[in-house]
Amino acid sequence: MPRLKDGTLVRDLFNHDKREVQLRVHHDAEIFELEMERIFAKSWLPVAHESEIPNPGDFVRRYMGQDSCLVVRGDDGRISVLLNACSHRGMALCREEKGRAANFKCPYHGWAFSKEGRFMAAPFEKQMYGDQLRRDADDLGLVTAKTGMLAGMIFANWDHDAESFQDYLGDFAWYLQAALERTNRGLEVVGPPQRHIMRANWKLLAEQLADGYHARALHQSAGDMGTLGHNPNDPASWGLIGINVSTPGGHTLRCIDMRLAYNFEGLSAESTAEQRLTAIPPPGANPEMVKEFGQNLSDGQIALIADTPPLVMGLFPGTDFFTLMSVSGSEDGSHGPVMVARTWIPRAPDLFEMLTWILVEKDAPEELREKTKRTTVRNFGISGYIEQDDAEAWQGIQKSVQGPIGRKLTGKYQAQVGIVKPDDFHGGGDVHAGFSRDDAQWAWWKRYAEVMSN
């Protein structure tokens, strides 16, 4: 049972009866080091999108927690994720952000490794080592990670004893596939991910993904622009009414109710899901793409994205996908699609780096691609409307919990609706329909507490 230097058991940072979390978890350096060992060294983390490395030898350099890694496409098309550290003395093999390589050679002593991480050769090998390196070659390769794929996003896990990627997704895979794997050719990314540094603890972003309650206060700017809050006193107008889903694995999502919008399009209650989706295609799609949905999705998944589509989907510990319509799709301020994948990389207890990929359908016409890129950047880019609002909260909390009194505060998650699953809702997991309360957020914290305490 992990114990901090002041004698506190990590499990005692969480009051499960009162549903409270000691806010020192956002500031304590000991807790941060435990997170690196217990969470980021053993979790499935996104590192790249396959469209970033289309050809053999293409690579990008990324991070998994605090470990640098290389994401490489081999000659056979398969993708490897390698620790960016030479097996000889630990020197970083590569300092480029991206490129193409036949192999990787250490700049310190010149040891060379294949695109799959196998040890190949060393300078003056015979004179230096005799036959030793040939005998030990199988043990001298680079550290490799397990890999998985979702909508073209490459996930990796250093722990080869960890559950499979599909087991990790569990019930959540059904939702993610419905939102992201709906067309025949799938998704690609527009350019490299945007990157920026946030002076806050990574968990402040992760636990917020299932929090709809903050929209009314924090996203007033979105209300001013017409994205939210069309009726300031109506919680549905602020996106507070919908369906939240959580899983024991800490994954969370929020679904919004689209059915009222179809009334404005003149569609009757008897219209089919395909008719509704054709009238109002989901973000990033057009009527032609909607015709492909039935080839890739089940009837239940099509009903989901037609009536209660996922808005934000979060994977434990630090990944999210957003699909929504928002302002600034064009110069006239009209609405456009947002399709984005994000991950956050802990750098210190009070610092994380955000990577933001813009997603588009491979078959999207240029006008739709451009509108998706523009809307996504203006909402979730480094200076995006939504990103700035959220960053204010994360950094404001971080400043408050650094003092000896502030760090004794607790985060409170007592607002619970419980398990409420509508009869016509097809998805799995724990379903919390109605006013957005703290159920899914607390599920995230329960998973965090479980991983950190055992």
Tab-separated table of C-alpha atoms in Angstrom, residues 14-379:
chain	number	residue	atom	x	y	z
A	14	PHE	CA	-10.058	9.834	-1.391
A	15	ASN	CA	-13.184	9.838	0.742
A	16	HIS	CA	-15.463	7.418	-1.075
A	17	ASP	CA	-18.354	7.898	1.339
A	18	LYS	CA	-18.422	11.678	0.862
A	19	ARG	CA	-17.129	11.499	-2.733
A	20	GLU	CA	-14.304	13.951	-2.115
A	21	VAL	CA	-10.673	14.155	-3.281
A	22	GLN	CA	-7.896	16.010	-1.474
A	23	LEU	CA	-6.687	18.710	-3.864
A	24	ARG	CA	-3.078	18.114	-2.888
A	25	VAL	CA	-3.208	15.488	-5.677
A	26	HIS	CA	-2.748	18.369	-8.135
A	27	HIS	CA	0.412	19.702	-6.495
A	28	ASP	CA	2.297	16.957	-4.633
A	29	ALA	CA	5.570	15.865	-6.292
A	30	GLU	CA	5.445	12.419	-4.629
A	31	ILE	CA	2.020	11.788	-6.102
A	32	PHE	CA	3.276	12.878	-9.508
A	33	GLU	CA	6.119	10.339	-9.397
A	34	LEU	CA	3.704	7.593	-8.415
A	35	GLU	CA	1.502	8.540	-11.376
A	36	MET	CA	4.414	8.143	-13.756
A	37	GLU	CA	5.102	4.624	-12.457
A	38	ARG	CA	1.572	3.354	-11.806
A	39	ILE	CA	-0.397	5.074	-14.571
A	40	PHE	CA	1.675	6.358	-17.475
A	41	ALA	CA	4.140	3.466	-17.556
A	42	LYS	CA	1.260	0.957	-17.642
A	43	SER	CA	-1.592	2.600	-19.584
A	44	TRP	CA	-2.688	2.776	-23.201
A	45	LEU	CA	-1.655	6.200	-24.502
A	46	PRO	CA	-2.108	7.802	-27.959
A	47	VAL	CA	1.161	8.650	-29.700
A	48	ALA	CA	0.320	9.465	-33.332
A	49	HIS	CA	-2.115	8.983	-36.185
A	50	GLU	CA	-1.200	6.495	-38.883
A	51	SER	CA	-1.636	9.185	-41.563
A	52	GLU	CA	1.343	11.032	-40.050
A	53	ILE	CA	3.664	8.176	-41.066
A	54	PRO	CA	2.271	6.895	-44.402
A	55	ASN	CA	5.487	5.422	-45.893
A	56	PRO	CA	8.071	2.831	-44.758
A	57	GLY	CA	10.719	4.517	-42.635
A	58	ASP	CA	8.503	7.470	-41.693
A	59	PHE	CA	8.665	8.324	-37.995
A	60	VAL	CA	7.565	10.892	-35.446
A	61	ARG	CA	9.039	11.500	-32.002
A	62	ARG	CA	6.517	11.718	-29.172
A	63	TYR	CA	6.202	11.151	-25.414
A	64	MET	CA	4.463	8.546	-23.281
A	65	GLY	CA	4.393	10.157	-19.875
A	66	GLN	CA	7.969	11.333	-19.407
A	67	ASP	CA	9.483	8.725	-21.733
A	68	SER	CA	10.443	9.802	-25.248
A	69	CYS	CA	9.419	7.357	-27.959
A	70	LEU	CA	9.695	6.884	-31.724
A	71	VAL	CA	6.624	5.871	-33.721
A	72	VAL	CA	7.931	4.181	-36.879
A	73	ARG	CA	6.418	2.492	-39.924
A	74	GLY	CA	8.414	-0.556	-40.995
A	75	ASP	CA	9.080	-1.885	-44.481
A	76	ASP	CA	6.154	-4.290	-44.112
A	77	GLY	CA	3.801	-1.428	-43.195
A	78	ARG	CA	3.525	-2.388	-39.547
A	79	ILE	CA	4.005	0.268	-36.876
A	80	SER	CA	6.457	0.024	-33.990
A	81	VAL	CA	6.719	2.234	-30.920
A	82	LEU	CA	10.286	2.321	-29.583
A	83	LEU	CA	11.839	3.876	-26.498
A	84	ASN	CA	14.038	6.706	-27.746
A	85	ALA	CA	17.053	5.523	-25.752
A	86	CYS	CA	20.044	3.484	-26.871
A	87	SER	CA	20.351	0.122	-25.111
A	88	HIS	CA	24.111	0.742	-24.681
A	89	ARG	CA	24.230	3.806	-22.389
A	90	GLY	CA	20.734	5.324	-22.679
A	91	MET	CA	21.565	8.141	-25.117
A	92	ALA	CA	18.611	9.602	-27.038
A	93	LEU	CA	18.777	8.097	-30.523
A	94	CYS	CA	16.792	10.773	-32.293
A	95	ARG	CA	16.314	14.480	-31.733
A	96	GLU	CA	14.220	15.233	-34.820
A	97	GLU	CA	10.475	15.754	-34.451
A	98	LYS	CA	9.723	13.722	-37.585
A	99	GLY	CA	11.428	12.339	-40.672
A	100	ARG	CA	12.285	9.196	-42.595
A	101	ALA	CA	15.050	6.786	-41.648
A	102	ALA	CA	16.455	3.486	-42.882
A	103	ASN	CA	17.614	2.806	-39.318
A	104	PHE	CA	18.491	4.667	-36.120
A	105	LYS	CA	22.086	5.247	-35.071
A	106	CYS	CA	23.118	6.452	-31.639
A	107	PRO	CA	25.102	9.723	-31.842
A	108	TYR	CA	27.154	8.768	-28.756
A	109	HIS	CA	28.908	5.502	-29.704
A	110	GLY	CA	27.267	4.714	-33.036
A	111	TRP	CA	25.244	1.625	-32.168
A	112	ALA	CA	22.640	1.048	-34.896
A	113	PHE	CA	19.084	-0.288	-34.646
A	114	SER	CA	16.480	-1.295	-37.210
A	115	LYS	CA	13.098	0.399	-37.689
A	116	GLU	CA	11.645	-2.384	-35.529
A	117	GLY	CA	14.195	-1.759	-32.756
A	118	ARG	CA	16.507	-4.742	-33.398
A	119	PHE	CA	20.200	-4.290	-32.635
A	120	MET	CA	22.102	-4.241	-35.951
A	121	ALA	CA	25.755	-3.351	-35.426
A	122	ALA	CA	28.304	-1.223	-33.598
A	123	PRO	CA	31.452	0.570	-34.856
A	124	PHE	CA	34.652	-1.498	-34.550
A	125	GLU	CA	32.483	-4.205	-33.113
A	126	LYS	CA	35.006	-7.047	-33.478
A	127	GLN	CA	37.874	-5.076	-31.975
A	128	MET	CA	35.729	-3.761	-29.103
A	129	TYR	CA	33.573	-6.741	-28.199
A	130	GLY	CA	34.755	-9.772	-30.106
A	131	ASP	CA	31.691	-12.012	-30.634
A	132	GLN	CA	29.854	-10.829	-27.522
A	133	LEU	CA	27.371	-8.503	-29.269
A	134	ARG	CA	26.494	-11.165	-31.829
A	135	ARG	CA	25.736	-13.606	-29.012
A	136	ASP	CA	23.699	-11.011	-27.076
A	137	ALA	CA	22.016	-9.334	-30.064
A	138	ASP	CA	18.528	-10.548	-29.124
A	139	ASP	CA	18.842	-8.831	-25.732
A	140	LEU	CA	20.263	-5.558	-27.045
A	141	GLY	CA	17.263	-4.295	-28.973
A	142	LEU	CA	15.385	-1.145	-28.068
A	143	VAL	CA	12.548	-1.260	-25.560
A	144	THR	CA	9.302	-1.669	-27.502
A	145	ALA	CA	5.688	-0.989	-26.559
A	146	LYS	CA	2.500	-2.899	-27.308
A	147	THR	CA	0.358	-1.118	-29.898
A	148	GLY	CA	-3.335	-0.761	-30.697
A	149	MET	CA	-5.363	1.226	-33.227
A	150	LEU	CA	-8.590	3.239	-33.086
A	151	ALA	CA	-9.826	5.334	-36.026
A	152	GLY	CA	-6.225	5.495	-37.233
A	153	MET	CA	-4.944	6.756	-33.863
A	154	ILE	CA	-1.975	4.694	-32.684
A	155	PHE	CA	-2.035	3.783	-28.987
A	156	ALA	CA	0.897	2.258	-27.124
A	157	ASN	CA	1.567	0.676	-23.734
A	158	TRP	CA	4.993	-0.087	-22.232
A	159	ASP	CA	3.523	-2.847	-20.045
A	160	HIS	CA	3.461	-6.065	-22.090
A	161	ASP	CA	1.480	-7.759	-19.328
A	162	ALA	CA	-1.290	-5.162	-19.520
A	163	GLU	CA	-4.763	-5.987	-20.809
A	164	SER	CA	-5.231	-5.934	-24.572
A	165	PHE	CA	-6.240	-2.705	-26.259
A	166	GLN	CA	-9.722	-4.058	-26.986
A	167	ASP	CA	-10.184	-5.131	-23.363
A	168	TYR	CA	-9.007	-1.690	-22.289
A	169	LEU	CA	-11.684	-0.030	-24.451
A	170	GLY	CA	-14.388	-2.464	-23.290
A	171	ASP	CA	-17.941	-1.122	-23.679
A	172	PHE	CA	-16.479	2.188	-24.786
A	173	ALA	CA	-15.315	0.838	-28.148
A	174	TRP	CA	-18.932	0.756	-29.379
A	175	TYR	CA	-19.323	4.509	-28.865
A	176	LEU	CA	-15.931	5.429	-30.302
A	177	GLN	CA	-16.451	3.354	-33.420
A	178	ALA	CA	-19.857	4.970	-33.977
A	179	ALA	CA	-18.401	8.473	-33.778
A	180	LEU	CA	-15.052	7.896	-35.499
A	181	GLU	CA	-15.154	4.791	-37.721
A	182	ARG	CA	-18.283	5.515	-39.739
A	183	THR	CA	-16.984	5.725	-43.348
A	184	ASN	CA	-15.197	3.325	-45.684
A	185	ARG	CA	-11.832	5.081	-45.856
A	186	GLY	CA	-11.733	6.478	-42.337
A	187	LEU	CA	-9.999	9.503	-40.868
A	188	GLU	CA	-6.725	11.303	-41.401
A	189	VAL	CA	-5.101	14.255	-39.651
A	190	VAL	CA	-4.484	17.716	-41.032
A	191	GLY	CA	-0.796	18.461	-40.504
A	192	PRO	CA	1.127	17.783	-37.292
A	193	PRO	CA	-0.604	18.177	-33.923
A	194	GLN	CA	-0.713	21.605	-32.339
A	195	ARG	CA	1.339	21.694	-29.153
A	196	HIS	CA	1.228	24.012	-26.199
A	197	ILE	CA	2.196	24.060	-22.548
A	198	MET	CA	-0.371	24.457	-19.788
A	199	ARG	CA	0.688	25.527	-16.301
A	200	ALA	CA	-1.624	23.140	-14.525
A	201	ASN	CA	-1.862	19.534	-13.390
A	202	TRP	CA	-2.902	17.044	-16.074
A	203	LYS	CA	-5.784	15.640	-14.010
A	204	LEU	CA	-7.644	18.939	-14.081
A	205	LEU	CA	-8.270	18.412	-17.782
A	206	ALA	CA	-8.890	14.665	-17.546
A	207	GLU	CA	-11.606	14.814	-14.903
A	208	GLN	CA	-13.346	17.796	-16.535
A	209	LEU	CA	-14.293	15.849	-19.679
A	210	ALA	CA	-17.459	14.474	-18.082
A	211	ASP	CA	-18.337	17.768	-16.386
A	212	GLY	CA	-21.214	19.495	-18.151
A	213	TYR	CA	-22.013	21.673	-15.138
A	214	HIS	CA	-19.196	24.158	-15.809
A	215	ALA	CA	-20.589	25.240	-19.200
A	216	ARG	CA	-23.033	27.820	-17.824
A	217	ALA	CA	-20.380	29.803	-15.946
A	218	LEU	CA	-17.072	29.105	-17.656
A	219	HIS	CA	-18.242	29.130	-21.286
A	220	GLN	CA	-20.201	32.360	-21.176
A	221	SER	CA	-18.156	33.475	-24.184
A	222	ALA	CA	-19.638	30.577	-26.157
A	223	GLY	CA	-23.055	31.803	-25.136
A	224	ASP	CA	-22.221	35.300	-26.328
A	225	MET	CA	-21.237	33.892	-29.725
A	226	GLY	CA	-24.331	31.735	-30.090
A	227	THR	CA	-22.856	28.268	-29.620
A	228	LEU	CA	-24.465	27.751	-26.202
A	229	GLY	CA	-27.012	29.451	-24.015
A	230	HIS	CA	-29.638	30.443	-26.560
A	231	ASN	CA	-31.989	30.601	-23.567
A	232	PRO	CA	-29.865	31.688	-20.584
A	233	ASN	CA	-32.241	30.146	-18.024
A	234	ASP	CA	-32.734	26.815	-19.802
A	235	PRO	CA	-30.178	24.137	-18.795
A	236	ALA	CA	-30.768	22.253	-22.060
A	237	SER	CA	-29.680	25.362	-23.939
A	238	TRP	CA	-26.329	25.122	-22.142
A	239	GLY	CA	-25.885	21.440	-22.951
A	240	LEU	CA	-26.627	20.409	-19.367
A	241	ILE	CA	-29.346	17.940	-20.323
A	242	GLY	CA	-28.222	14.776	-22.066
A	243	ILE	CA	-26.677	11.384	-21.394
A	244	ASN	CA	-23.401	10.792	-19.603
A	245	VAL	CA	-21.705	7.388	-19.723
A	246	SER	CA	-18.931	6.020	-17.527
A	247	THR	CA	-17.115	2.710	-17.234
A	248	PRO	CA	-15.202	1.012	-14.398
A	249	GLY	CA	-12.072	1.621	-16.490
A	250	GLY	CA	-12.444	5.377	-16.038
A	251	HIS	CA	-13.654	6.194	-19.572
A	252	THR	CA	-16.338	8.872	-19.842
A	253	LEU	CA	-18.489	10.493	-22.510
A	254	ARG	CA	-21.274	13.036	-22.893
A	255	CYS	CA	-24.064	12.678	-25.448
A	256	ILE	CA	-26.313	15.524	-26.544
A	257	ASP	CA	-29.926	15.189	-27.651
A	258	MET	CA	-30.332	16.084	-31.326
A	259	ARG	CA	-34.003	15.188	-31.687
A	260	LEU	CA	-35.341	18.699	-31.210
A	261	ALA	CA	-33.151	19.927	-34.080
A	262	TYR	CA	-34.895	17.591	-36.520
A	263	ASN	CA	-38.225	19.244	-35.768
A	264	PHE	CA	-36.819	22.477	-37.154
A	265	GLU	CA	-35.883	20.610	-40.336
A	266	GLY	CA	-39.475	19.511	-40.808
A	267	LEU	CA	-38.775	15.828	-40.133
A	268	SER	CA	-41.499	13.808	-38.463
A	269	ALA	CA	-41.055	11.453	-35.548
A	270	GLU	CA	-41.437	8.573	-38.004
A	271	SER	CA	-38.381	9.562	-40.063
A	272	THR	CA	-35.568	7.000	-40.232
A	273	ALA	CA	-32.159	7.504	-38.668
A	274	GLU	CA	-30.624	7.732	-42.143
A	275	GLN	CA	-33.127	10.430	-43.140
A	276	ARG	CA	-32.278	12.401	-40.013
A	277	LEU	CA	-28.532	12.066	-40.572
A	278	THR	CA	-28.879	13.055	-44.230
A	279	ALA	CA	-30.832	16.167	-43.236
A	280	ILE	CA	-28.312	17.140	-40.543
A	281	PRO	CA	-25.044	15.206	-41.098
A	282	PRO	CA	-22.870	14.737	-38.018
A	283	PRO	CA	-19.770	16.922	-37.662
A	284	GLY	CA	-17.252	16.371	-40.452
A	285	ALA	CA	-19.619	14.396	-42.695
A	286	ASN	CA	-21.890	15.246	-45.634
A	287	PRO	CA	-24.953	13.454	-47.103
A	288	GLU	CA	-22.788	11.354	-49.422
A	289	MET	CA	-20.753	10.009	-46.504
A	290	VAL	CA	-23.928	9.209	-44.581
A	291	LYS	CA	-24.674	6.579	-47.239
A	292	GLU	CA	-21.582	4.658	-46.043
A	293	PHE	CA	-22.580	4.566	-42.373
A	294	GLY	CA	-24.686	1.437	-42.796
A	295	GLN	CA	-21.654	-0.424	-44.200
A	296	ASN	CA	-19.584	0.277	-41.090
A	297	LEU	CA	-21.987	0.678	-38.165
A	298	SER	CA	-24.752	-1.328	-36.536
A	299	ASP	CA	-28.337	-0.082	-36.403
A	300	GLY	CA	-27.831	0.816	-32.751
A	301	GLN	CA	-24.710	2.864	-33.511
A	302	ILE	CA	-26.500	4.709	-36.327
A	303	ALA	CA	-29.390	5.494	-33.956
A	304	LEU	CA	-26.851	6.785	-31.425
A	305	ILE	CA	-25.175	9.287	-33.749
A	306	ALA	CA	-28.540	10.323	-35.183
A	307	ASP	CA	-30.392	11.005	-31.920
A	308	THR	CA	-27.900	11.297	-29.044
A	309	PRO	CA	-24.444	11.686	-30.617
A	310	PRO	CA	-21.342	11.698	-28.424
A	311	LEU	CA	-19.979	15.204	-27.959
A	312	VAL	CA	-16.845	14.514	-25.921
A	313	MET	CA	-15.315	11.095	-25.327
A	314	GLY	CA	-12.557	10.630	-22.759
A	315	LEU	CA	-10.281	7.626	-22.354
A	316	PHE	CA	-8.474	7.045	-19.064
A	317	PRO	CA	-5.989	8.417	-18.226
A	318	GLY	CA	-5.475	11.223	-20.751
A	319	THR	CA	-7.110	11.094	-24.189
A	320	ASP	CA	-10.202	12.751	-25.604
A	321	PHE	CA	-12.121	13.094	-28.856
A	322	PHE	CA	-14.515	15.968	-29.612
A	323	THR	CA	-17.114	15.977	-32.397
A	324	LEU	CA	-19.458	18.966	-32.443
A	325	MET	CA	-20.719	21.928	-34.438
A	326	SER	CA	-19.519	25.348	-33.336
A	327	VAL	CA	-19.143	28.925	-34.501
A	328	SER	CA	-16.349	30.284	-36.703
A	329	GLY	CA	-16.605	27.711	-39.455
A	330	SER	CA	-16.429	30.553	-41.987
A	331	GLU	CA	-15.370	34.163	-42.048
A	332	ASP	CA	-18.997	35.185	-41.541
A	333	GLY	CA	-18.997	33.310	-38.217
A	334	SER	CA	-21.340	30.537	-39.353
A	335	HIS	CA	-21.219	27.123	-37.701
A	336	GLY	CA	-18.775	24.464	-38.795
A	337	PRO	CA	-17.597	21.024	-37.642
A	338	VAL	CA	-15.076	20.336	-34.912
A	339	MET	CA	-13.291	16.967	-35.038
A	340	VAL	CA	-10.328	16.717	-32.742
A	341	ALA	CA	-8.234	14.226	-30.810
A	342	ARG	CA	-6.148	15.404	-27.862
A	343	THR	CA	-3.700	13.974	-25.391
A	344	TRP	CA	-1.915	15.604	-22.497
A	345	ILE	CA	1.603	14.770	-21.423
A	346	PRO	CA	2.568	15.392	-17.768
A	347	ARG	CA	5.819	17.336	-17.445
A	348	ALA	CA	5.655	18.250	-13.738
A	349	PRO	CA	2.986	18.388	-11.019
A	350	ASP	CA	1.997	21.851	-12.246
A	351	LEU	CA	2.787	21.516	-15.964
A	352	PHE	CA	1.499	19.477	-18.893
A	353	GLU	CA	1.896	19.586	-22.649
A	354	MET	CA	-1.190	19.360	-24.857
A	355	LEU	CA	-1.149	17.728	-28.307
A	356	THR	CA	-4.166	18.457	-30.506
A	357	TRP	CA	-4.795	16.613	-33.801
A	358	ILE	CA	-7.367	17.892	-36.299
A	359	LEU	CA	-9.309	14.978	-37.791
A	360	VAL	CA	-11.016	14.904	-41.212
A	361	GLU	CA	-12.624	12.214	-43.314
A	362	LYS	CA	-10.267	11.052	-46.080
A	363	ASP	CA	-13.062	11.499	-48.636
A	364	ALA	CA	-14.064	14.975	-47.456
A	365	PRO	CA	-14.197	17.613	-50.221
A	366	GLU	CA	-11.755	20.481	-49.873
A	367	GLU	CA	-14.394	22.937	-48.688
A	368	LEU	CA	-15.448	20.634	-45.839
A	369	ARG	CA	-11.830	19.884	-44.909
A	370	GLU	CA	-11.017	23.585	-44.750
A	371	LYS	CA	-14.129	24.365	-42.727
A	372	THR	CA	-13.328	21.546	-40.284
A	373	LYS	CA	-9.758	22.771	-39.876
A	374	ARG	CA	-10.804	26.379	-39.388
A	375	THR	CA	-13.567	25.625	-36.889
A	376	THR	CA	-11.430	23.190	-34.905
A	377	VAL	CA	-8.491	25.583	-34.621
A	378	ARG	CA	-10.700	28.498	-33.608
A	379	ASN	CA	-12.333	26.460	-30.861
